[in-house]
């Protein structure tokens, strides 16, 4: 197993045409989001394991090679586990880029780790179904930029940074490549929709709303602004959510997204007592 330097991530571009559409993979490989890339060989890799930083997750692409699979458990134990524990993380997610990959991972990794399995809905945006309503038009919607974060009238700018910064190498990178909108109510940012991953022209949606302001239409309002910006600049909005997240599923469909596929994810825990 070999770890690639950031400047060499593009050597796995030929492995990125996968069954499942995971923009997180390309976002890391393109250098937009923090992550690590491990391969079976430095020259012309056949298989790669991409760590997506903020998701604490590994995505597997390329050929399913027995030798690679058999080396995963010791590699995770000796290299990955200490890195994650150092950051206070006692589990990792993983998903393969195809159903065959998922079965291979489950068969190999379940030997050493405590596993929780869950499903993720992957959506495709249908522009013809997007309706830019003017609901809640009395609320202030602003684009995330330097001017917003320097506006001292807004009381919780630090919260906005806490939401966005973990996904990006720097805020300047976000300003250059990302898109974000917020809803402001009584000098408070109450909801934010931002690009958590950017891969080419694909912009993945992440929405966070303060607890007291949920179920009031703010998430829809801020998502509409985000999607409208994507469309105005020839970007493709992307959405996914856990299958049990009914609210996110309904919101996505109301904004013009349709379920395209269902992907399996696995959470591997280092300790039994961390499983709920």
PDB file of C-alpha atoms in Angstrom:
ATOM      1  CA  UNK A   1       0.000   0.000   0.000  1.00  0.00           C
ATOM      2  CA  UNK A   2       1.418   3.386  -1.007  1.00  0.00           C
ATOM      3  CA  UNK A   3       0.248   6.889  -0.071  1.00  0.00           C
ATOM      4  CA  UNK A   4       0.270   9.458  -2.858  1.00  0.00           C
ATOM      5  CA  UNK A   5       1.342  13.055  -2.492  1.00  0.00           C
ATOM      6  CA  UNK A   6      -1.279  15.672  -3.326  1.00  0.00           C
ATOM      7  CA  UNK A   7       0.439  16.561  -6.581  1.00  0.00           C
ATOM      8  CA  UNK A   8       0.184  12.905  -7.667  1.00  0.00           C
ATOM      9  CA  UNK A   9      -3.515  12.370  -6.904  1.00  0.00           C
ATOM     10  CA  UNK A  10      -4.327  12.764 -10.596  1.00  0.00           C
ATOM     11  CA  UNK A  11      -2.567   9.469 -11.353  1.00  0.00           C
ATOM     12  CA  UNK A  12      -5.798   7.685 -10.361  1.00  0.00           C
ATOM     13  CA  UNK A  13      -8.063   9.685 -12.688  1.00  0.00           C
ATOM     14  CA  UNK A  14      -8.473   6.616 -14.895  1.00  0.00           C
ATOM     15  CA  UNK A  15     -10.098   4.779 -11.945  1.00  0.00           C
ATOM     16  CA  UNK A  16     -12.809   7.353 -11.261  1.00  0.00           C
ATOM     17  CA  UNK A  17     -15.510   6.247 -13.707  1.00  0.00           C
ATOM     18  CA  UNK A  18     -17.514   4.245 -11.175  1.00  0.00           C
ATOM     19  CA  UNK A  19     -20.932   2.594 -10.843  1.00  0.00           C
ATOM     20  CA  UNK A  20     -21.931   4.944  -8.039  1.00  0.00           C
ATOM     21  CA  UNK A  21     -21.685   8.694  -8.495  1.00  0.00           C
ATOM     22  CA  UNK A  22     -19.583   9.930  -5.572  1.00  0.00           C
ATOM     23  CA  UNK A  23     -18.460  13.560  -6.076  1.00  0.00           C
ATOM     24  CA  UNK A  24     -16.471  13.300  -2.851  1.00  0.00           C
ATOM     25  CA  UNK A  25     -13.916  11.111  -4.604  1.00  0.00           C
ATOM     26  CA  UNK A  26     -13.231  13.543  -7.419  1.00  0.00           C
ATOM     27  CA  UNK A  27     -13.298  16.485  -4.992  1.00  0.00           C
ATOM     28  CA  UNK A  28     -10.365  14.991  -3.072  1.00  0.00           C
ATOM     29  CA  UNK A  29      -8.474  13.894  -6.184  1.00  0.00           C
ATOM     30  CA  UNK A  30      -8.869  17.363  -7.713  1.00  0.00           C
ATOM     31  CA  UNK A  31      -7.408  18.849  -4.518  1.00  0.00           C
ATOM     32  CA  UNK A  32     -10.531  20.801  -3.628  1.00  0.00           C
ATOM     33  CA  UNK A  33     -11.220  19.020  -0.343  1.00  0.00           C
ATOM     34  CA  UNK A  34      -8.825  17.538   2.250  1.00  0.00           C
ATOM     35  CA  UNK A  35      -8.092  13.826   1.971  1.00  0.00           C
ATOM     36  CA  UNK A  36      -5.589  11.025   1.490  1.00  0.00           C
ATOM     37  CA  UNK A  37      -5.082   8.638  -1.416  1.00  0.00           C
ATOM     38  CA  UNK A  38      -3.589   5.166  -1.079  1.00  0.00           C
ATOM     39  CA  UNK A  39      -2.862   2.896  -4.045  1.00  0.00           C
ATOM     40  CA  UNK A  40      -1.658  -0.608  -4.772  1.00  0.00           C
ATOM     41  CA  UNK A  41       1.266   0.701  -6.841  1.00  0.00           C
ATOM     42  CA  UNK A  42       2.762   4.126  -7.541  1.00  0.00           C
ATOM     43  CA  UNK A  43       3.032   3.730 -11.295  1.00  0.00           C
ATOM     44  CA  UNK A  44      -0.290   3.224 -13.077  1.00  0.00           C
ATOM     45  CA  UNK A  45      -2.339   2.177 -10.022  1.00  0.00           C
ATOM     46  CA  UNK A  46      -4.948  -0.533 -10.462  1.00  0.00           C
ATOM     47  CA  UNK A  47      -6.738   0.077  -7.162  1.00  0.00           C
ATOM     48  CA  UNK A  48      -7.124   3.083  -4.892  1.00  0.00           C
ATOM     49  CA  UNK A  49      -8.483   3.884  -1.436  1.00  0.00           C
ATOM     50  CA  UNK A  50      -9.492   7.544  -1.074  1.00  0.00           C
ATOM     51  CA  UNK A  51      -9.981   9.020   2.385  1.00  0.00           C
ATOM     52  CA  UNK A  52     -12.522  11.853   2.382  1.00  0.00           C
ATOM     53  CA  UNK A  53     -11.501  14.050   5.286  1.00  0.00           C
ATOM     54  CA  UNK A  54     -14.638  15.537   6.798  1.00  0.00           C
ATOM     55  CA  UNK A  55     -16.661  12.363   6.187  1.00  0.00           C
ATOM     56  CA  UNK A  56     -14.093  10.203   8.005  1.00  0.00           C
ATOM     57  CA  UNK A  57     -14.665   7.820   5.148  1.00  0.00           C
ATOM     58  CA  UNK A  58     -12.814   5.668   2.642  1.00  0.00           C
ATOM     59  CA  UNK A  59     -14.042   5.123  -0.901  1.00  0.00           C
ATOM     60  CA  UNK A  60     -12.598   2.270  -2.945  1.00  0.00           C
ATOM     61  CA  UNK A  61     -12.163   2.393  -6.729  1.00  0.00           C
ATOM     62  CA  UNK A  62     -10.507   0.344  -9.439  1.00  0.00           C
ATOM     63  CA  UNK A  63      -9.938  -3.383  -9.602  1.00  0.00           C
ATOM     64  CA  UNK A  64     -10.808  -5.700  -6.721  1.00  0.00           C
ATOM     65  CA  UNK A  65      -7.438  -7.317  -6.068  1.00  0.00           C
ATOM     66  CA  UNK A  66      -7.131 -10.077  -3.464  1.00  0.00           C
ATOM     67  CA  UNK A  67      -3.676  -8.989  -2.342  1.00  0.00           C
ATOM     68  CA  UNK A  68      -4.932  -5.429  -1.796  1.00  0.00           C
ATOM     69  CA  UNK A  69      -7.942  -6.625   0.203  1.00  0.00           C
ATOM     70  CA  UNK A  70      -5.851  -8.960   2.343  1.00  0.00           C
ATOM     71  CA  UNK A  71      -3.546  -6.094   3.242  1.00  0.00           C
ATOM     72  CA  UNK A  72      -6.350  -3.783   4.359  1.00  0.00           C
ATOM     73  CA  UNK A  73      -6.802  -4.982   7.930  1.00  0.00           C
ATOM     74  CA  UNK A  74      -3.128  -4.723   8.949  1.00  0.00           C
ATOM     75  CA  UNK A  75      -2.791  -1.413   7.103  1.00  0.00           C
ATOM     76  CA  UNK A  76      -5.813   0.052   8.893  1.00  0.00           C
ATOM     77  CA  UNK A  77      -4.579  -1.238  12.239  1.00  0.00           C
ATOM     78  CA  UNK A  78      -1.005  -0.006  11.835  1.00  0.00           C
ATOM     79  CA  UNK A  79      -1.418   3.211   9.816  1.00  0.00           C
ATOM     80  CA  UNK A  80      -4.994   4.473   9.652  1.00  0.00           C
ATOM     81  CA  UNK A  81      -6.211   3.726  13.181  1.00  0.00           C
ATOM     82  CA  UNK A  82      -3.416   5.711  14.919  1.00  0.00           C
ATOM     83  CA  UNK A  83      -4.034   8.707  12.611  1.00  0.00           C
ATOM     84  CA  UNK A  84      -7.746   8.725  13.348  1.00  0.00           C
ATOM     85  CA  UNK A  85      -7.389   8.149  17.087  1.00  0.00           C
ATOM     86  CA  UNK A  86      -4.924  11.040  17.241  1.00  0.00           C
ATOM     87  CA  UNK A  87      -7.760  13.243  15.955  1.00  0.00           C
ATOM     88  CA  UNK A  88     -10.229  11.772  18.457  1.00  0.00           C
ATOM     89  CA  UNK A  89     -12.001   9.620  15.854  1.00  0.00           C
ATOM     90  CA  UNK A  90     -12.767   6.002  16.803  1.00  0.00           C
ATOM     91  CA  UNK A  91     -14.445   4.801  13.620  1.00  0.00           C
ATOM     92  CA  UNK A  92     -14.327   5.127   9.868  1.00  0.00           C
ATOM     93  CA  UNK A  93     -16.887   4.870   7.096  1.00  0.00           C
ATOM     94  CA  UNK A  94     -16.284   3.053   3.885  1.00  0.00           C
ATOM     95  CA  UNK A  95     -18.069   2.369   0.638  1.00  0.00           C
ATOM     96  CA  UNK A  96     -17.067   0.712  -2.558  1.00  0.00           C
ATOM     97  CA  UNK A  97     -17.644   2.223  -5.964  1.00  0.00           C
ATOM     98  CA  UNK A  98     -19.841  -0.739  -6.962  1.00  0.00           C
ATOM     99  CA  UNK A  99     -21.961  -3.459  -5.287  1.00  0.00           C
ATOM    100  CA  UNK A 100     -19.131  -5.960  -5.886  1.00  0.00           C
ATOM    101  CA  UNK A 101     -16.682  -3.694  -4.063  1.00  0.00           C
ATOM    102  CA  UNK A 102     -19.064  -3.379  -1.113  1.00  0.00           C
ATOM    103  CA  UNK A 103     -19.416  -7.124  -0.762  1.00  0.00           C
ATOM    104  CA  UNK A 104     -15.657  -7.611  -0.941  1.00  0.00           C
ATOM    105  CA  UNK A 105     -15.063  -4.952   1.721  1.00  0.00           C
ATOM    106  CA  UNK A 106     -17.700  -6.319   4.018  1.00  0.00           C
ATOM    107  CA  UNK A 107     -16.327  -9.850   3.742  1.00  0.00           C
ATOM    108  CA  UNK A 108     -12.758  -8.764   4.441  1.00  0.00           C
ATOM    109  CA  UNK A 109     -13.101  -6.008   7.029  1.00  0.00           C
ATOM    110  CA  UNK A 110     -15.839  -7.543   9.159  1.00  0.00           C
ATOM    111  CA  UNK A 111     -13.228  -9.989  10.445  1.00  0.00           C
ATOM    112  CA  UNK A 112     -11.532  -7.304  12.549  1.00  0.00           C
ATOM    113  CA  UNK A 113     -14.036  -4.500  13.117  1.00  0.00           C
ATOM    114  CA  UNK A 114     -17.483  -3.960  14.584  1.00  0.00           C
ATOM    115  CA  UNK A 115     -19.748  -3.015  11.717  1.00  0.00           C
ATOM    116  CA  UNK A 116     -22.872  -0.941  11.210  1.00  0.00           C
ATOM    117  CA  UNK A 117     -24.393  -0.899   7.748  1.00  0.00           C
ATOM    118  CA  UNK A 118     -26.575   1.867   6.304  1.00  0.00           C
ATOM    119  CA  UNK A 119     -27.922   3.020   2.974  1.00  0.00           C
ATOM    120  CA  UNK A 120     -27.550   6.357   1.234  1.00  0.00           C
ATOM    121  CA  UNK A 121     -29.878   7.770  -1.415  1.00  0.00           C
ATOM    122  CA  UNK A 122     -28.052   9.327  -4.364  1.00  0.00           C
ATOM    123  CA  UNK A 123     -30.042  11.973  -6.227  1.00  0.00           C
ATOM    124  CA  UNK A 124     -29.887  13.439  -9.709  1.00  0.00           C
ATOM    125  CA  UNK A 125     -30.999  17.007 -10.358  1.00  0.00           C
ATOM    126  CA  UNK A 126     -33.764  17.609 -12.907  1.00  0.00           C
ATOM    127  CA  UNK A 127     -33.664  21.281 -13.817  1.00  0.00           C
ATOM    128  CA  UNK A 128     -37.125  21.213 -15.432  1.00  0.00           C
ATOM    129  CA  UNK A 129     -38.600  20.305 -12.032  1.00  0.00           C
ATOM    130  CA  UNK A 130     -36.945  23.153 -10.141  1.00  0.00           C
ATOM    131  CA  UNK A 131     -39.315  25.930  -9.113  1.00  0.00           C
ATOM    132  CA  UNK A 132     -37.749  29.060  -7.645  1.00  0.00           C
ATOM    133  CA  UNK A 133     -40.503  30.097  -5.262  1.00  0.00           C
ATOM    134  CA  UNK A 134     -40.446  33.389  -3.434  1.00  0.00           C
ATOM    135  CA  UNK A 135     -41.662  31.926  -0.144  1.00  0.00           C
ATOM    136  CA  UNK A 136     -40.409  33.619   2.997  1.00  0.00           C
ATOM    137  CA  UNK A 137     -39.298  36.503   0.786  1.00  0.00           C
ATOM    138  CA  UNK A 138     -39.340  38.769   3.838  1.00  0.00           C
ATOM    139  CA  UNK A 139     -36.310  36.913   5.181  1.00  0.00           C
ATOM    140  CA  UNK A 140     -32.827  38.106   4.271  1.00  0.00           C
ATOM    141  CA  UNK A 141     -30.831  35.704   2.109  1.00  0.00           C
ATOM    142  CA  UNK A 142     -27.154  36.514   1.580  1.00  0.00           C
ATOM    143  CA  UNK A 143     -24.290  34.901  -0.281  1.00  0.00           C
ATOM    144  CA  UNK A 144     -21.381  33.615   1.773  1.00  0.00           C
ATOM    145  CA  UNK A 145     -18.347  35.762   1.013  1.00  0.00           C
ATOM    146  CA  UNK A 146     -15.731  37.800   2.819  1.00  0.00           C
ATOM    147  CA  UNK A 147     -18.090  40.748   3.218  1.00  0.00           C
ATOM    148  CA  UNK A 148     -20.621  38.561   5.028  1.00  0.00           C
ATOM    149  CA  UNK A 149     -18.031  37.175   7.417  1.00  0.00           C
ATOM    150  CA  UNK A 150     -16.729  40.658   8.157  1.00  0.00           C
ATOM    151  CA  UNK A 151     -20.211  42.010   8.921  1.00  0.00           C
ATOM    152  CA  UNK A 152     -20.129  42.667  12.666  1.00  0.00           C
ATOM    153  CA  UNK A 153     -23.892  43.088  12.768  1.00  0.00           C
ATOM    154  CA  UNK A 154     -24.162  39.308  12.414  1.00  0.00           C
ATOM    155  CA  UNK A 155     -23.764  37.766  15.816  1.00  0.00           C
ATOM    156  CA  UNK A 156     -22.859  34.159  14.981  1.00  0.00           C
ATOM    157  CA  UNK A 157     -20.328  34.385  12.165  1.00  0.00           C
ATOM    158  CA  UNK A 158     -18.124  31.898  14.034  1.00  0.00           C
ATOM    159  CA  UNK A 159     -20.856  29.281  13.740  1.00  0.00           C
ATOM    160  CA  UNK A 160     -20.864  29.693   9.970  1.00  0.00           C
ATOM    161  CA  UNK A 161     -17.104  29.130   9.872  1.00  0.00           C
ATOM    162  CA  UNK A 162     -17.536  25.993  11.997  1.00  0.00           C
ATOM    163  CA  UNK A 163     -19.964  24.640   9.403  1.00  0.00           C
ATOM    164  CA  UNK A 164     -17.907  25.382   6.278  1.00  0.00           C
ATOM    165  CA  UNK A 165     -14.201  25.265   7.203  1.00  0.00           C
ATOM    166  CA  UNK A 166     -13.862  21.518   7.921  1.00  0.00           C
ATOM    167  CA  UNK A 167     -14.665  20.745   4.279  1.00  0.00           C
ATOM    168  CA  UNK A 168     -12.079  23.047   2.750  1.00  0.00           C
ATOM    169  CA  UNK A 169      -8.322  23.487   2.874  1.00  0.00           C
ATOM    170  CA  UNK A 170      -8.906  27.205   3.544  1.00  0.00           C
ATOM    171  CA  UNK A 171     -11.702  29.740   3.382  1.00  0.00           C
ATOM    172  CA  UNK A 172      -9.957  31.337   0.408  1.00  0.00           C
ATOM    173  CA  UNK A 173     -10.367  28.020  -1.414  1.00  0.00           C
ATOM    174  CA  UNK A 174     -14.060  28.122  -0.573  1.00  0.00           C
ATOM    175  CA  UNK A 175     -14.419  31.691  -1.830  1.00  0.00           C
ATOM    176  CA  UNK A 176     -12.657  30.723  -5.069  1.00  0.00           C
ATOM    177  CA  UNK A 177     -14.424  27.422  -5.754  1.00  0.00           C
ATOM    178  CA  UNK A 178     -17.452  27.012  -3.504  1.00  0.00           C
ATOM    179  CA  UNK A 179     -20.958  28.407  -3.267  1.00  0.00           C
ATOM    180  CA  UNK A 180     -22.838  29.250  -0.081  1.00  0.00           C
ATOM    181  CA  UNK A 181     -25.971  31.073   1.031  1.00  0.00           C
ATOM    182  CA  UNK A 182     -27.449  31.870   4.431  1.00  0.00           C
ATOM    183  CA  UNK A 183     -30.757  33.024   5.837  1.00  0.00           C
ATOM    184  CA  UNK A 184     -30.470  35.781   8.436  1.00  0.00           C
ATOM    185  CA  UNK A 185     -33.112  36.436  11.071  1.00  0.00           C
ATOM    186  CA  UNK A 186     -32.699  39.036  13.784  1.00  0.00           C
ATOM    187  CA  UNK A 187     -28.942  39.376  13.146  1.00  0.00           C
ATOM    188  CA  UNK A 188     -28.468  35.611  13.382  1.00  0.00           C
ATOM    189  CA  UNK A 189     -27.520  33.203  10.627  1.00  0.00           C
ATOM    190  CA  UNK A 190     -30.211  30.578  11.084  1.00  0.00           C
ATOM    191  CA  UNK A 191     -29.621  28.338   8.052  1.00  0.00           C
ATOM    192  CA  UNK A 192     -26.766  27.763   5.625  1.00  0.00           C
ATOM    193  CA  UNK A 193     -26.495  25.846   2.353  1.00  0.00           C
ATOM    194  CA  UNK A 194     -22.963  25.441   1.047  1.00  0.00           C
ATOM    195  CA  UNK A 195     -20.769  23.337  -1.222  1.00  0.00           C
ATOM    196  CA  UNK A 196     -19.279  20.622   0.953  1.00  0.00           C
ATOM    197  CA  UNK A 197     -17.643  18.939  -2.052  1.00  0.00           C
ATOM    198  CA  UNK A 198     -16.824  20.307  -5.499  1.00  0.00           C
ATOM    199  CA  UNK A 199     -15.859  17.975  -8.324  1.00  0.00           C
ATOM    200  CA  UNK A 200     -15.578  19.619 -11.717  1.00  0.00           C
ATOM    201  CA  UNK A 201     -18.965  21.219 -12.333  1.00  0.00           C
ATOM    202  CA  UNK A 202     -20.710  19.116  -9.645  1.00  0.00           C
ATOM    203  CA  UNK A 203     -21.485  20.940  -6.394  1.00  0.00           C
ATOM    204  CA  UNK A 204     -22.663  18.823  -3.483  1.00  0.00           C
ATOM    205  CA  UNK A 205     -25.245  20.358  -1.169  1.00  0.00           C
ATOM    206  CA  UNK A 206     -24.883  20.537   2.609  1.00  0.00           C
ATOM    207  CA  UNK A 207     -27.573  22.298   4.660  1.00  0.00           C
ATOM    208  CA  UNK A 208     -27.386  23.094   8.363  1.00  0.00           C
ATOM    209  CA  UNK A 209     -30.166  24.897  10.226  1.00  0.00           C
ATOM    210  CA  UNK A 210     -30.146  25.983  13.853  1.00  0.00           C
ATOM    211  CA  UNK A 211     -32.389  23.732  15.943  1.00  0.00           C
ATOM    212  CA  UNK A 212     -34.941  26.397  16.900  1.00  0.00           C
ATOM    213  CA  UNK A 213     -35.449  27.350  13.238  1.00  0.00           C
ATOM    214  CA  UNK A 214     -36.064  23.931  11.737  1.00  0.00           C
ATOM    215  CA  UNK A 215     -39.319  22.978   9.987  1.00  0.00           C
ATOM    216  CA  UNK A 216     -40.008  26.618   9.169  1.00  0.00           C
ATOM    217  CA  UNK A 217     -38.982  26.671   5.506  1.00  0.00           C
ATOM    218  CA  UNK A 218     -35.506  28.128   5.990  1.00  0.00           C
ATOM    219  CA  UNK A 219     -33.683  25.103   4.570  1.00  0.00           C
ATOM    220  CA  UNK A 220     -35.798  25.246   1.429  1.00  0.00           C
ATOM    221  CA  UNK A 221     -35.244  28.966   1.053  1.00  0.00           C
ATOM    222  CA  UNK A 222     -31.461  28.777   1.359  1.00  0.00           C
ATOM    223  CA  UNK A 223     -31.297  25.704  -0.907  1.00  0.00           C
ATOM    224  CA  UNK A 224     -33.259  27.533  -3.608  1.00  0.00           C
ATOM    225  CA  UNK A 225     -30.721  30.359  -3.587  1.00  0.00           C
ATOM    226  CA  UNK A 226     -27.865  27.856  -3.797  1.00  0.00           C
ATOM    227  CA  UNK A 227     -29.404  25.936  -6.691  1.00  0.00           C
ATOM    228  CA  UNK A 228     -30.265  29.131  -8.582  1.00  0.00           C
ATOM    229  CA  UNK A 229     -26.619  30.216  -8.298  1.00  0.00           C
ATOM    230  CA  UNK A 230     -25.468  26.811  -9.585  1.00  0.00           C
ATOM    231  CA  UNK A 231     -27.736  27.052 -12.609  1.00  0.00           C
ATOM    232  CA  UNK A 232     -26.728  30.638 -13.371  1.00  0.00           C
ATOM    233  CA  UNK A 233     -23.076  29.557 -13.479  1.00  0.00           C
ATOM    234  CA  UNK A 234     -23.451  26.212 -15.317  1.00  0.00           C
ATOM    235  CA  UNK A 235     -22.901  24.150 -12.174  1.00  0.00           C
ATOM    236  CA  UNK A 236     -24.736  20.938 -11.326  1.00  0.00           C
ATOM    237  CA  UNK A 237     -26.161  20.702  -7.785  1.00  0.00           C
ATOM    238  CA  UNK A 238     -25.842  17.280  -6.167  1.00  0.00           C
ATOM    239  CA  UNK A 239     -27.727  15.794  -3.212  1.00  0.00           C
ATOM    240  CA  UNK A 240     -27.537  12.649  -1.140  1.00  0.00           C
ATOM    241  CA  UNK A 241     -28.869  11.624   2.258  1.00  0.00           C
ATOM    242  CA  UNK A 242     -29.268   8.634   4.543  1.00  0.00           C
ATOM    243  CA  UNK A 243     -32.280   6.572   3.545  1.00  0.00           C
ATOM    244  CA  UNK A 244     -33.995   7.160   6.896  1.00  0.00           C
ATOM    245  CA  UNK A 245     -33.665  10.951   6.608  1.00  0.00           C
ATOM    246  CA  UNK A 246     -37.212  11.457   5.375  1.00  0.00           C
ATOM    247  CA  UNK A 247     -37.126  15.251   5.743  1.00  0.00           C
ATOM    248  CA  UNK A 248     -34.034  15.565   3.530  1.00  0.00           C
ATOM    249  CA  UNK A 249     -35.515  13.154   0.987  1.00  0.00           C
ATOM    250  CA  UNK A 250     -38.748  15.152   0.750  1.00  0.00           C
ATOM    251  CA  UNK A 251     -36.925  18.469   0.531  1.00  0.00           C
ATOM    252  CA  UNK A 252     -34.679  17.155  -2.242  1.00  0.00           C
ATOM    253  CA  UNK A 253     -37.641  15.986  -4.314  1.00  0.00           C
ATOM    254  CA  UNK A 254     -39.457  19.286  -3.801  1.00  0.00           C
ATOM    255  CA  UNK A 255     -36.400  21.087  -5.222  1.00  0.00           C
ATOM    256  CA  UNK A 256     -36.187  19.013  -8.387  1.00  0.00           C
ATOM    257  CA  UNK A 257     -34.008  16.053  -7.370  1.00  0.00           C
ATOM    258  CA  UNK A 258     -34.860  12.424  -8.112  1.00  0.00           C
ATOM    259  CA  UNK A 259     -33.408   9.296  -6.531  1.00  0.00           C
ATOM    260  CA  UNK A 260     -30.874   7.875  -8.964  1.00  0.00           C
ATOM    261  CA  UNK A 261     -29.364   5.058  -6.924  1.00  0.00           C
ATOM    262  CA  UNK A 262     -28.897   3.610  -3.440  1.00  0.00           C
ATOM    263  CA  UNK A 263     -25.380   3.029  -2.119  1.00  0.00           C
ATOM    264  CA  UNK A 264     -24.332   0.944   0.866  1.00  0.00           C
ATOM    265  CA  UNK A 265     -22.019   2.354   3.504  1.00  0.00           C
ATOM    266  CA  UNK A 266     -20.334   0.606   6.389  1.00  0.00           C
ATOM    267  CA  UNK A 267     -19.201   2.117   9.677  1.00  0.00           C
ATOM    268  CA  UNK A 268     -16.275   0.254  11.212  1.00  0.00           C
ATOM    269  CA  UNK A 269     -15.726   0.922  14.908  1.00  0.00           C
ATOM    270  CA  UNK A 270     -12.551   0.390  16.887  1.00  0.00           C
ATOM    271  CA  UNK A 271     -14.455  -0.408  20.095  1.00  0.00           C
ATOM    272  CA  UNK A 272     -17.651  -2.357  20.682  1.00  0.00           C
ATOM    273  CA  UNK A 273     -19.042   0.186  23.130  1.00  0.00           C
ATOM    274  CA  UNK A 274     -19.135   2.955  20.500  1.00  0.00           C
ATOM    275  CA  UNK A 275     -22.090   1.353  18.694  1.00  0.00           C
ATOM    276  CA  UNK A 276     -25.420   2.866  19.706  1.00  0.00           C
TER     277      UNK A 276
END
